[in-house]
XYZ file of C-alpha atoms in Angstrom:
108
model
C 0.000 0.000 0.000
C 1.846 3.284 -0.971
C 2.008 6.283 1.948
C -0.604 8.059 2.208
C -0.342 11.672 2.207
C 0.712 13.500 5.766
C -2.670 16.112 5.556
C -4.936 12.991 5.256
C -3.287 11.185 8.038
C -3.323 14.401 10.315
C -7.029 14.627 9.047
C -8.214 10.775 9.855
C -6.151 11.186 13.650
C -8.114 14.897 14.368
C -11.335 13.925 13.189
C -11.930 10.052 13.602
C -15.806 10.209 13.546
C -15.793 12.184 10.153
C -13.039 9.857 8.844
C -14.732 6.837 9.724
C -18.206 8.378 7.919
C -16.208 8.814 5.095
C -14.241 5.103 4.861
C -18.434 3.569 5.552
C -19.349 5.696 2.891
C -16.577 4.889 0.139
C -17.227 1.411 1.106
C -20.730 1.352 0.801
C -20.859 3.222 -2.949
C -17.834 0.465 -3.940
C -20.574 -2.000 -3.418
C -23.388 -0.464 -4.469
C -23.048 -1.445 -8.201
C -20.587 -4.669 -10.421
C -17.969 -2.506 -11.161
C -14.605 -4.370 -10.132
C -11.902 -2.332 -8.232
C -9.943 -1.804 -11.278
C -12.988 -0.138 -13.057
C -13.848 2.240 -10.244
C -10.070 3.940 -9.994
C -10.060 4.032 -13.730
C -13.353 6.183 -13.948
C -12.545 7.893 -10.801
C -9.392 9.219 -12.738
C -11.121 10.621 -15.362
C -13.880 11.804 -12.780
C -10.513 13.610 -11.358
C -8.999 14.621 -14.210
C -12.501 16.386 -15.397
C -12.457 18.565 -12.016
C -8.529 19.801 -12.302
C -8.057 17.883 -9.068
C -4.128 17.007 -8.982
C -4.332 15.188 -5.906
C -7.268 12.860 -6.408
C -5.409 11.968 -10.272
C -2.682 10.873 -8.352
C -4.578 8.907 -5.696
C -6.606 7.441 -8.227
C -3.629 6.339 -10.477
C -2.117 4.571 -7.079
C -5.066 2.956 -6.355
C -5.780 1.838 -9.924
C -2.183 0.409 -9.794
C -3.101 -1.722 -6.687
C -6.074 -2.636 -8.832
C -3.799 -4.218 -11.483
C -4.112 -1.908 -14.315
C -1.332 -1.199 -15.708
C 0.483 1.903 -16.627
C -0.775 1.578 -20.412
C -4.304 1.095 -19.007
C -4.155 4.241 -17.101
C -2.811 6.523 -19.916
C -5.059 5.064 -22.064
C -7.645 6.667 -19.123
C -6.144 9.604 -19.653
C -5.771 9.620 -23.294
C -9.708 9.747 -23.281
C -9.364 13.352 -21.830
C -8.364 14.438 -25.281
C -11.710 14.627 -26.825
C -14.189 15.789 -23.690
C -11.429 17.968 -22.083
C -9.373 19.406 -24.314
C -5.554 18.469 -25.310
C -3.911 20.542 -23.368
C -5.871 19.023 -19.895
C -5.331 15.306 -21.141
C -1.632 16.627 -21.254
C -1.840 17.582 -17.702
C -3.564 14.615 -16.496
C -0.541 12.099 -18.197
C 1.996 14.554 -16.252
C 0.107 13.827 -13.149
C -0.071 10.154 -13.579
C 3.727 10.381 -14.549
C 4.804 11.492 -11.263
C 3.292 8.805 -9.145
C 4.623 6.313 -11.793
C 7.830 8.278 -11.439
C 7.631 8.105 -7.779
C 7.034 4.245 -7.721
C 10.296 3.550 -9.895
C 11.816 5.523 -7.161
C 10.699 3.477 -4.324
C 12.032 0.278 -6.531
């Protein structure tokens, strides 16, 4: 499981109760419907990519990693971008996804 980000840890140890809602209700929409693991990070990445949210594109790439897609799968996500967002936001979106790919080659 890759680190999770210092804010959201500080976030889940201040406000248990709200963090807790939160991991009940993420589990509860997972469920709701057949879409496998893999699926849901993939079309929560363009989801993220469509609101200019760097963060959540790189959570979602992680998570869609730990899914088993692979790194052509998820630019492939991405490359989808090109004809609802615009080029130059697809663009963005594959340097986002770049730098947690970069950052996993780093940890080896």
């Amino acid at each position: 499981m890759p680190k999770l980000p210092s804010h959201f840890k500080k976030f889940m140890t201040e406000q248990p109760a709200v963090g807790a809602a939160y991991g009940k209700l993420s589990d509860a929409v997972a469920e709701a419907g057949p879409l496998d693991a893999k699926t849901r990070a993939l079309v929560k990445l363009g989801l993220s990519l469509g609101a200019k949210m760097e963060g959540a594109v790189h959570s979602q790439a992680r998570k869609a990693l730990e899914a088993g897609a692979t790194r052509e799968e998820i630019r492939h996500a991405v490359l989808q971008a090109t004809t609802t967002l615009g080029f130059p936001q697809m663009m963005t979106g594959i340097a986002w996804v770049e730098d947690v790919f970069r950052k996993e080659d780093e940890r080896g």
